[in-house]
């Protein structure tokens, strides 16, 4: 169970849309209640949906950071579908036009090879085996689902490692664009960070911890140093508070 809960670190720190926040809370509730009551088959389905949500948030970040490469990755899609995928206003809407197995192809844009993409996608095939009436129970004991969760979390960490250059690109852009604006869109650095970075880019605590290591000295020649310093201080505070909670 503890390893499963680690996935929270890789899901958005907060969401602007109440329905999306409620959806993730529903999945966590479904996972935990079924796990605790020994209904591991259903717990695995809920955890799979959380895993796929994490993947969709990563794809969303790739689209934000590298729109041209993202568009090129859709070669072979129907023009109509390309447009709808490009214009999606939520990561969850990717699945309206993409099969679950298709979405993993975009992870090639962060340097994942075919073998790695296959490892990430293998859980879809496993899920399909238990999502149909086969007359057998795939996860019939706690050890079986714990092993599956360990396997999935290994791939989550692998994807997160590959995503770090993308997170850096998005954070650098956020800092410079905020600093160049005549004034912040929101009243405080905390509000600006939450609305225009965490919410827009679906940033997780793992993402924010990575952002906290960003070297502001690389932007020393950019205007608006006070703004960038203030925003970065908010990110560092969030990361530090999270670390203190973990150490407590």
PDB file of C-alpha atoms in Angstrom:
ATOM      1  CA  UNK A   1       0.000   0.000   0.000  1.00  0.00           C
ATOM      2  CA  UNK A   2       2.772   2.474   0.933  1.00  0.00           C
ATOM      3  CA  UNK A   3       4.454   2.105  -2.450  1.00  0.00           C
ATOM      4  CA  UNK A   4       1.125   2.648  -4.201  1.00  0.00           C
ATOM      5  CA  UNK A   5       0.564   5.879  -2.259  1.00  0.00           C
ATOM      6  CA  UNK A   6       3.891   7.149  -3.580  1.00  0.00           C
ATOM      7  CA  UNK A   7       2.109   7.700  -6.908  1.00  0.00           C
ATOM      8  CA  UNK A   8       0.531  10.776  -5.286  1.00  0.00           C
ATOM      9  CA  UNK A   9       3.943  12.439  -5.579  1.00  0.00           C
ATOM     10  CA  UNK A  10       3.779  12.153  -9.362  1.00  0.00           C
ATOM     11  CA  UNK A  11       0.187  13.337  -9.815  1.00  0.00           C
ATOM     12  CA  UNK A  12      -0.683  17.074  -9.923  1.00  0.00           C
ATOM     13  CA  UNK A  13      -0.097  18.901  -6.652  1.00  0.00           C
ATOM     14  CA  UNK A  14      -3.476  20.584  -7.188  1.00  0.00           C
ATOM     15  CA  UNK A  15      -6.015  20.889  -9.970  1.00  0.00           C
ATOM     16  CA  UNK A  16      -8.017  23.914 -11.066  1.00  0.00           C
ATOM     17  CA  UNK A  17     -10.998  21.860 -12.264  1.00  0.00           C
ATOM     18  CA  UNK A  18     -13.070  20.465  -9.401  1.00  0.00           C
ATOM     19  CA  UNK A  19     -14.333  17.571 -11.532  1.00  0.00           C
ATOM     20  CA  UNK A  20     -10.766  16.461 -12.312  1.00  0.00           C
ATOM     21  CA  UNK A  21      -9.747  16.708  -8.658  1.00  0.00           C
ATOM     22  CA  UNK A  22     -12.843  14.740  -7.703  1.00  0.00           C
ATOM     23  CA  UNK A  23     -12.065  12.082 -10.295  1.00  0.00           C
ATOM     24  CA  UNK A  24      -8.600  11.415  -8.890  1.00  0.00           C
ATOM     25  CA  UNK A  25      -9.971  11.348  -5.355  1.00  0.00           C
ATOM     26  CA  UNK A  26     -12.597   8.848  -6.473  1.00  0.00           C
ATOM     27  CA  UNK A  27      -9.931   6.585  -7.983  1.00  0.00           C
ATOM     28  CA  UNK A  28      -7.827   6.734  -4.815  1.00  0.00           C
ATOM     29  CA  UNK A  29     -10.859   5.902  -2.707  1.00  0.00           C
ATOM     30  CA  UNK A  30     -11.767   2.995  -4.987  1.00  0.00           C
ATOM     31  CA  UNK A  31      -8.205   1.679  -4.872  1.00  0.00           C
ATOM     32  CA  UNK A  32      -7.794   1.925  -1.108  1.00  0.00           C
ATOM     33  CA  UNK A  33     -11.184   0.523  -0.142  1.00  0.00           C
ATOM     34  CA  UNK A  34     -10.888  -2.455  -2.489  1.00  0.00           C
ATOM     35  CA  UNK A  35      -7.284  -3.109  -1.473  1.00  0.00           C
ATOM     36  CA  UNK A  36      -8.105  -3.023   2.243  1.00  0.00           C
ATOM     37  CA  UNK A  37     -11.039  -5.385   1.768  1.00  0.00           C
ATOM     38  CA  UNK A  38      -9.041  -7.864  -0.295  1.00  0.00           C
ATOM     39  CA  UNK A  39     -10.777  -7.133  -3.603  1.00  0.00           C
ATOM     40  CA  UNK A  40      -7.453  -6.870  -5.352  1.00  0.00           C
ATOM     41  CA  UNK A  41      -8.812  -7.292  -8.872  1.00  0.00           C
ATOM     42  CA  UNK A  42     -10.872  -4.120  -8.562  1.00  0.00           C
ATOM     43  CA  UNK A  43      -8.087  -2.321  -6.700  1.00  0.00           C
ATOM     44  CA  UNK A  44      -5.801  -3.025  -9.635  1.00  0.00           C
ATOM     45  CA  UNK A  45      -8.280  -1.469 -12.076  1.00  0.00           C
ATOM     46  CA  UNK A  46      -8.424   1.740 -10.040  1.00  0.00           C
ATOM     47  CA  UNK A  47      -4.630   1.886  -9.743  1.00  0.00           C
ATOM     48  CA  UNK A  48      -4.289   1.326 -13.478  1.00  0.00           C
ATOM     49  CA  UNK A  49      -6.495   4.376 -14.123  1.00  0.00           C
ATOM     50  CA  UNK A  50      -4.314   6.423 -11.767  1.00  0.00           C
ATOM     51  CA  UNK A  51      -1.230   5.230 -13.657  1.00  0.00           C
ATOM     52  CA  UNK A  52      -2.785   6.162 -16.992  1.00  0.00           C
ATOM     53  CA  UNK A  53      -3.739   9.554 -15.574  1.00  0.00           C
ATOM     54  CA  UNK A  54      -0.082  10.105 -14.683  1.00  0.00           C
ATOM     55  CA  UNK A  55       0.887   9.212 -18.255  1.00  0.00           C
ATOM     56  CA  UNK A  56      -1.667  11.632 -19.695  1.00  0.00           C
ATOM     57  CA  UNK A  57      -0.329  14.460 -17.502  1.00  0.00           C
ATOM     58  CA  UNK A  58       3.171  13.740 -18.804  1.00  0.00           C
ATOM     59  CA  UNK A  59       1.950  13.832 -22.410  1.00  0.00           C
ATOM     60  CA  UNK A  60       0.213  17.140 -21.680  1.00  0.00           C
ATOM     61  CA  UNK A  61       3.504  18.592 -20.441  1.00  0.00           C
ATOM     62  CA  UNK A  62       5.324  17.341 -23.533  1.00  0.00           C
ATOM     63  CA  UNK A  63       2.716  19.020 -25.750  1.00  0.00           C
ATOM     64  CA  UNK A  64       3.131  22.302 -23.866  1.00  0.00           C
ATOM     65  CA  UNK A  65       6.923  22.249 -23.996  1.00  0.00           C
ATOM     66  CA  UNK A  66       7.447  20.867 -27.511  1.00  0.00           C
ATOM     67  CA  UNK A  67       4.360  21.573 -29.659  1.00  0.00           C
ATOM     68  CA  UNK A  68       6.129  21.179 -33.004  1.00  0.00           C
ATOM     69  CA  UNK A  69       7.636  17.810 -32.117  1.00  0.00           C
ATOM     70  CA  UNK A  70       4.289  16.740 -30.654  1.00  0.00           C
ATOM     71  CA  UNK A  71       2.576  17.582 -33.930  1.00  0.00           C
ATOM     72  CA  UNK A  72       5.169  15.640 -35.928  1.00  0.00           C
ATOM     73  CA  UNK A  73       4.582  12.609 -33.696  1.00  0.00           C
ATOM     74  CA  UNK A  74       0.998  12.453 -34.978  1.00  0.00           C
ATOM     75  CA  UNK A  75       2.085  11.445 -38.482  1.00  0.00           C
ATOM     76  CA  UNK A  76      -0.329   8.754 -39.612  1.00  0.00           C
ATOM     77  CA  UNK A  77      -3.280  10.123 -37.646  1.00  0.00           C
ATOM     78  CA  UNK A  78      -6.325  11.420 -39.478  1.00  0.00           C
ATOM     79  CA  UNK A  79      -6.211  15.225 -39.929  1.00  0.00           C
ATOM     80  CA  UNK A  80      -9.438  15.529 -37.959  1.00  0.00           C
ATOM     81  CA  UNK A  81      -7.999  13.570 -35.054  1.00  0.00           C
ATOM     82  CA  UNK A  82      -4.743  15.562 -35.142  1.00  0.00           C
ATOM     83  CA  UNK A  83      -6.673  18.779 -34.700  1.00  0.00           C
ATOM     84  CA  UNK A  84      -8.734  17.454 -31.821  1.00  0.00           C
ATOM     85  CA  UNK A  85      -5.688  16.052 -30.021  1.00  0.00           C
ATOM     86  CA  UNK A  86      -3.818  19.330 -30.458  1.00  0.00           C
ATOM     87  CA  UNK A  87      -6.771  21.353 -29.200  1.00  0.00           C
ATOM     88  CA  UNK A  88      -7.619  19.192 -26.165  1.00  0.00           C
ATOM     89  CA  UNK A  89      -8.187  21.444 -23.157  1.00  0.00           C
ATOM     90  CA  UNK A  90      -7.554  18.687 -20.623  1.00  0.00           C
ATOM     91  CA  UNK A  91      -5.148  15.720 -20.456  1.00  0.00           C
ATOM     92  CA  UNK A  92      -8.108  13.427 -19.835  1.00  0.00           C
ATOM     93  CA  UNK A  93      -9.504  14.257 -23.268  1.00  0.00           C
ATOM     94  CA  UNK A  94      -6.551  12.652 -25.041  1.00  0.00           C
ATOM     95  CA  UNK A  95      -8.293   9.326 -24.578  1.00  0.00           C
ATOM     96  CA  UNK A  96     -11.321  10.474 -26.571  1.00  0.00           C
ATOM     97  CA  UNK A  97      -9.228  10.125 -29.727  1.00  0.00           C
ATOM     98  CA  UNK A  98      -6.383   7.858 -28.644  1.00  0.00           C
ATOM     99  CA  UNK A  99      -6.335   4.253 -27.575  1.00  0.00           C
ATOM    100  CA  UNK A 100      -4.525   3.730 -24.297  1.00  0.00           C
ATOM    101  CA  UNK A 101      -1.681   1.933 -26.041  1.00  0.00           C
ATOM    102  CA  UNK A 102      -1.265   4.771 -28.585  1.00  0.00           C
ATOM    103  CA  UNK A 103      -0.588   7.499 -26.072  1.00  0.00           C
ATOM    104  CA  UNK A 104       2.733   5.949 -25.082  1.00  0.00           C
ATOM    105  CA  UNK A 105       4.195   6.703 -28.524  1.00  0.00           C
ATOM    106  CA  UNK A 106       4.577  10.351 -27.472  1.00  0.00           C
ATOM    107  CA  UNK A 107       7.089   9.301 -24.821  1.00  0.00           C
ATOM    108  CA  UNK A 108       9.561   8.824 -27.664  1.00  0.00           C
ATOM    109  CA  UNK A 109       9.737  12.629 -27.714  1.00  0.00           C
ATOM    110  CA  UNK A 110      11.579  12.520 -24.374  1.00  0.00           C
ATOM    111  CA  UNK A 111      14.110   9.947 -25.515  1.00  0.00           C
ATOM    112  CA  UNK A 112      12.355   6.708 -24.642  1.00  0.00           C
ATOM    113  CA  UNK A 113      13.142   3.874 -27.061  1.00  0.00           C
ATOM    114  CA  UNK A 114      10.714   1.264 -28.369  1.00  0.00           C
ATOM    115  CA  UNK A 115      11.665  -1.236 -25.681  1.00  0.00           C
ATOM    116  CA  UNK A 116      10.992   1.285 -22.919  1.00  0.00           C
ATOM    117  CA  UNK A 117       7.694   2.343 -24.483  1.00  0.00           C
ATOM    118  CA  UNK A 118       6.726  -1.322 -24.583  1.00  0.00           C
ATOM    119  CA  UNK A 119       7.481  -1.649 -20.877  1.00  0.00           C
ATOM    120  CA  UNK A 120       5.329   1.384 -20.093  1.00  0.00           C
ATOM    121  CA  UNK A 121       2.437   0.060 -22.188  1.00  0.00           C
ATOM    122  CA  UNK A 122       2.480  -3.555 -21.023  1.00  0.00           C
ATOM    123  CA  UNK A 123       0.122  -2.756 -18.160  1.00  0.00           C
ATOM    124  CA  UNK A 124      -2.644  -1.975 -20.667  1.00  0.00           C
ATOM    125  CA  UNK A 125      -2.518  -5.562 -21.922  1.00  0.00           C
ATOM    126  CA  UNK A 126      -2.602  -6.887 -18.365  1.00  0.00           C
ATOM    127  CA  UNK A 127      -5.537  -4.654 -17.523  1.00  0.00           C
ATOM    128  CA  UNK A 128      -7.428  -5.903 -20.578  1.00  0.00           C
ATOM    129  CA  UNK A 129      -7.132  -9.446 -19.275  1.00  0.00           C
ATOM    130  CA  UNK A 130      -8.976  -8.613 -16.086  1.00  0.00           C
ATOM    131  CA  UNK A 131     -11.465  -6.114 -17.536  1.00  0.00           C
ATOM    132  CA  UNK A 132     -13.344  -8.871 -19.359  1.00  0.00           C
ATOM    133  CA  UNK A 133     -15.292 -11.874 -17.981  1.00  0.00           C
ATOM    134  CA  UNK A 134     -12.660 -14.588 -18.310  1.00  0.00           C
ATOM    135  CA  UNK A 135     -13.812 -16.694 -15.381  1.00  0.00           C
ATOM    136  CA  UNK A 136     -10.501 -16.306 -13.580  1.00  0.00           C
ATOM    137  CA  UNK A 137      -9.171 -13.889 -10.965  1.00  0.00           C
ATOM    138  CA  UNK A 138      -5.811 -12.490 -11.995  1.00  0.00           C
ATOM    139  CA  UNK A 139      -4.911 -10.784  -8.706  1.00  0.00           C
ATOM    140  CA  UNK A 140      -6.052 -13.324  -6.141  1.00  0.00           C
ATOM    141  CA  UNK A 141      -3.756 -12.355  -3.265  1.00  0.00           C
ATOM    142  CA  UNK A 142      -2.030  -9.294  -1.837  1.00  0.00           C
ATOM    143  CA  UNK A 143       1.421 -10.323  -2.997  1.00  0.00           C
ATOM    144  CA  UNK A 144       0.257 -10.463  -6.620  1.00  0.00           C
ATOM    145  CA  UNK A 145      -1.050  -6.900  -6.637  1.00  0.00           C
ATOM    146  CA  UNK A 146       1.899  -5.604  -4.595  1.00  0.00           C
ATOM    147  CA  UNK A 147       4.263  -7.037  -7.208  1.00  0.00           C
ATOM    148  CA  UNK A 148       2.244  -5.349  -9.952  1.00  0.00           C
ATOM    149  CA  UNK A 149       2.329  -2.016  -8.114  1.00  0.00           C
ATOM    150  CA  UNK A 150       6.100  -2.318  -7.653  1.00  0.00           C
ATOM    151  CA  UNK A 151       6.446  -2.936 -11.389  1.00  0.00           C
ATOM    152  CA  UNK A 152       4.232   0.027 -12.273  1.00  0.00           C
ATOM    153  CA  UNK A 153       5.955   2.405  -9.873  1.00  0.00           C
ATOM    154  CA  UNK A 154       9.327   1.487 -11.347  1.00  0.00           C
ATOM    155  CA  UNK A 155       8.038   2.644 -14.742  1.00  0.00           C
ATOM    156  CA  UNK A 156       6.486   5.791 -13.232  1.00  0.00           C
ATOM    157  CA  UNK A 157       9.898   6.761 -11.848  1.00  0.00           C
ATOM    158  CA  UNK A 158      11.491   5.928 -15.198  1.00  0.00           C
ATOM    159  CA  UNK A 159       9.074   8.212 -17.063  1.00  0.00           C
ATOM    160  CA  UNK A 160       9.581  10.971 -14.480  1.00  0.00           C
ATOM    161  CA  UNK A 161      13.355  10.777 -14.955  1.00  0.00           C
ATOM    162  CA  UNK A 162      12.936  11.177 -18.721  1.00  0.00           C
ATOM    163  CA  UNK A 163      10.529  14.076 -18.183  1.00  0.00           C
ATOM    164  CA  UNK A 164      12.977  16.257 -16.253  1.00  0.00           C
ATOM    165  CA  UNK A 165      14.280  18.198 -19.309  1.00  0.00           C
ATOM    166  CA  UNK A 166      10.663  18.936 -20.268  1.00  0.00           C
ATOM    167  CA  UNK A 167       9.873  20.148 -16.746  1.00  0.00           C
ATOM    168  CA  UNK A 168      12.944  22.375 -16.851  1.00  0.00           C
ATOM    169  CA  UNK A 169      11.855  23.843 -20.205  1.00  0.00           C
ATOM    170  CA  UNK A 170       8.382  24.623 -18.888  1.00  0.00           C
ATOM    171  CA  UNK A 171       9.707  26.142 -15.665  1.00  0.00           C
ATOM    172  CA  UNK A 172      12.273  28.305 -17.435  1.00  0.00           C
ATOM    173  CA  UNK A 173       9.578  29.564 -19.803  1.00  0.00           C
ATOM    174  CA  UNK A 174       7.213  30.276 -16.918  1.00  0.00           C
ATOM    175  CA  UNK A 175       9.834  32.304 -15.062  1.00  0.00           C
ATOM    176  CA  UNK A 176      10.916  34.374 -18.046  1.00  0.00           C
ATOM    177  CA  UNK A 177       7.405  35.045 -19.346  1.00  0.00           C
ATOM    178  CA  UNK A 178       6.188  36.041 -15.881  1.00  0.00           C
ATOM    179  CA  UNK A 179       9.169  38.352 -15.432  1.00  0.00           C
ATOM    180  CA  UNK A 180       8.649  40.024 -18.812  1.00  0.00           C
ATOM    181  CA  UNK A 181       4.985  40.809 -18.154  1.00  0.00           C
ATOM    182  CA  UNK A 182       4.140  44.325 -17.024  1.00  0.00           C
ATOM    183  CA  UNK A 183       2.593  42.867 -13.881  1.00  0.00           C
ATOM    184  CA  UNK A 184       1.652  39.495 -12.457  1.00  0.00           C
ATOM    185  CA  UNK A 185      -1.705  38.195 -13.581  1.00  0.00           C
ATOM    186  CA  UNK A 186      -2.463  37.260  -9.966  1.00  0.00           C
ATOM    187  CA  UNK A 187      -1.868  39.224  -6.780  1.00  0.00           C
ATOM    188  CA  UNK A 188       0.875  37.156  -5.157  1.00  0.00           C
ATOM    189  CA  UNK A 189       3.743  34.955  -6.226  1.00  0.00           C
ATOM    190  CA  UNK A 190       1.993  31.966  -4.643  1.00  0.00           C
ATOM    191  CA  UNK A 191      -1.206  32.590  -6.626  1.00  0.00           C
ATOM    192  CA  UNK A 192       0.741  33.159  -9.835  1.00  0.00           C
ATOM    193  CA  UNK A 193       2.650  29.913  -9.367  1.00  0.00           C
ATOM    194  CA  UNK A 194      -0.490  27.936  -8.605  1.00  0.00           C
ATOM    195  CA  UNK A 195      -2.662  29.224 -11.456  1.00  0.00           C
ATOM    196  CA  UNK A 196      -0.167  29.764 -14.263  1.00  0.00           C
ATOM    197  CA  UNK A 197       2.222  26.920 -13.641  1.00  0.00           C
ATOM    198  CA  UNK A 198       0.972  24.156 -11.356  1.00  0.00           C
ATOM    199  CA  UNK A 199      -2.561  24.166 -12.740  1.00  0.00           C
ATOM    200  CA  UNK A 200      -1.803  24.938 -16.387  1.00  0.00           C
ATOM    201  CA  UNK A 201       1.010  22.395 -16.623  1.00  0.00           C
ATOM    202  CA  UNK A 202      -0.430  19.819 -14.191  1.00  0.00           C
ATOM    203  CA  UNK A 203       2.727  19.927 -12.093  1.00  0.00           C
ATOM    204  CA  UNK A 204       3.289  17.291  -9.429  1.00  0.00           C
ATOM    205  CA  UNK A 205       5.293  17.570  -6.222  1.00  0.00           C
ATOM    206  CA  UNK A 206       8.013  15.519  -7.913  1.00  0.00           C
ATOM    207  CA  UNK A 207       8.049  18.069 -10.737  1.00  0.00           C
ATOM    208  CA  UNK A 208       8.203  20.974  -8.287  1.00  0.00           C
ATOM    209  CA  UNK A 209      11.083  19.397  -6.387  1.00  0.00           C
ATOM    210  CA  UNK A 210      12.958  19.213  -9.673  1.00  0.00           C
ATOM    211  CA  UNK A 211      12.098  22.867 -10.400  1.00  0.00           C
ATOM    212  CA  UNK A 212      13.458  23.859  -6.980  1.00  0.00           C
ATOM    213  CA  UNK A 213      16.932  22.777  -8.145  1.00  0.00           C
ATOM    214  CA  UNK A 214      16.823  25.146 -11.133  1.00  0.00           C
ATOM    215  CA  UNK A 215      19.820  27.489 -11.248  1.00  0.00           C
ATOM    216  CA  UNK A 216      18.513  31.066 -11.458  1.00  0.00           C
ATOM    217  CA  UNK A 217      22.026  32.200 -12.371  1.00  0.00           C
ATOM    218  CA  UNK A 218      21.354  30.901 -15.897  1.00  0.00           C
ATOM    219  CA  UNK A 219      18.772  33.705 -16.239  1.00  0.00           C
ATOM    220  CA  UNK A 220      20.917  36.478 -14.779  1.00  0.00           C
ATOM    221  CA  UNK A 221      20.768  38.482 -18.024  1.00  0.00           C
ATOM    222  CA  UNK A 222      16.965  38.425 -18.201  1.00  0.00           C
ATOM    223  CA  UNK A 223      14.870  41.344 -16.952  1.00  0.00           C
ATOM    224  CA  UNK A 224      12.567  40.971 -13.965  1.00  0.00           C
ATOM    225  CA  UNK A 225      15.002  39.346 -11.565  1.00  0.00           C
ATOM    226  CA  UNK A 226      12.851  40.216  -8.554  1.00  0.00           C
ATOM    227  CA  UNK A 227       9.840  38.427 -10.042  1.00  0.00           C
ATOM    228  CA  UNK A 228      11.807  35.297 -10.918  1.00  0.00           C
ATOM    229  CA  UNK A 229      13.428  35.247  -7.488  1.00  0.00           C
ATOM    230  CA  UNK A 230      10.030  35.581  -5.791  1.00  0.00           C
ATOM    231  CA  UNK A 231       8.459  32.801  -7.851  1.00  0.00           C
ATOM    232  CA  UNK A 232      11.432  30.512  -7.359  1.00  0.00           C
ATOM    233  CA  UNK A 233      11.304  31.113  -3.606  1.00  0.00           C
ATOM    234  CA  UNK A 234       7.694  29.869  -3.622  1.00  0.00           C
ATOM    235  CA  UNK A 235       8.714  26.693  -5.449  1.00  0.00           C
ATOM    236  CA  UNK A 236      11.595  26.114  -3.028  1.00  0.00           C
ATOM    237  CA  UNK A 237       9.227  26.595  -0.067  1.00  0.00           C
ATOM    238  CA  UNK A 238       6.782  24.029  -1.443  1.00  0.00           C
ATOM    239  CA  UNK A 239       9.569  21.520  -2.015  1.00  0.00           C
ATOM    240  CA  UNK A 240      11.040  22.144   1.439  1.00  0.00           C
ATOM    241  CA  UNK A 241       7.687  21.768   3.186  1.00  0.00           C
ATOM    242  CA  UNK A 242       7.127  18.477   1.393  1.00  0.00           C
ATOM    243  CA  UNK A 243      10.561  17.219   2.425  1.00  0.00           C
ATOM    244  CA  UNK A 244       9.928  18.235   6.046  1.00  0.00           C
ATOM    245  CA  UNK A 245       6.610  16.360   6.017  1.00  0.00           C
ATOM    246  CA  UNK A 246       8.358  13.232   4.724  1.00  0.00           C
ATOM    247  CA  UNK A 247      11.038  13.467   7.431  1.00  0.00           C
ATOM    248  CA  UNK A 248       8.521  13.995  10.226  1.00  0.00           C
TER     249      UNK A 248
END
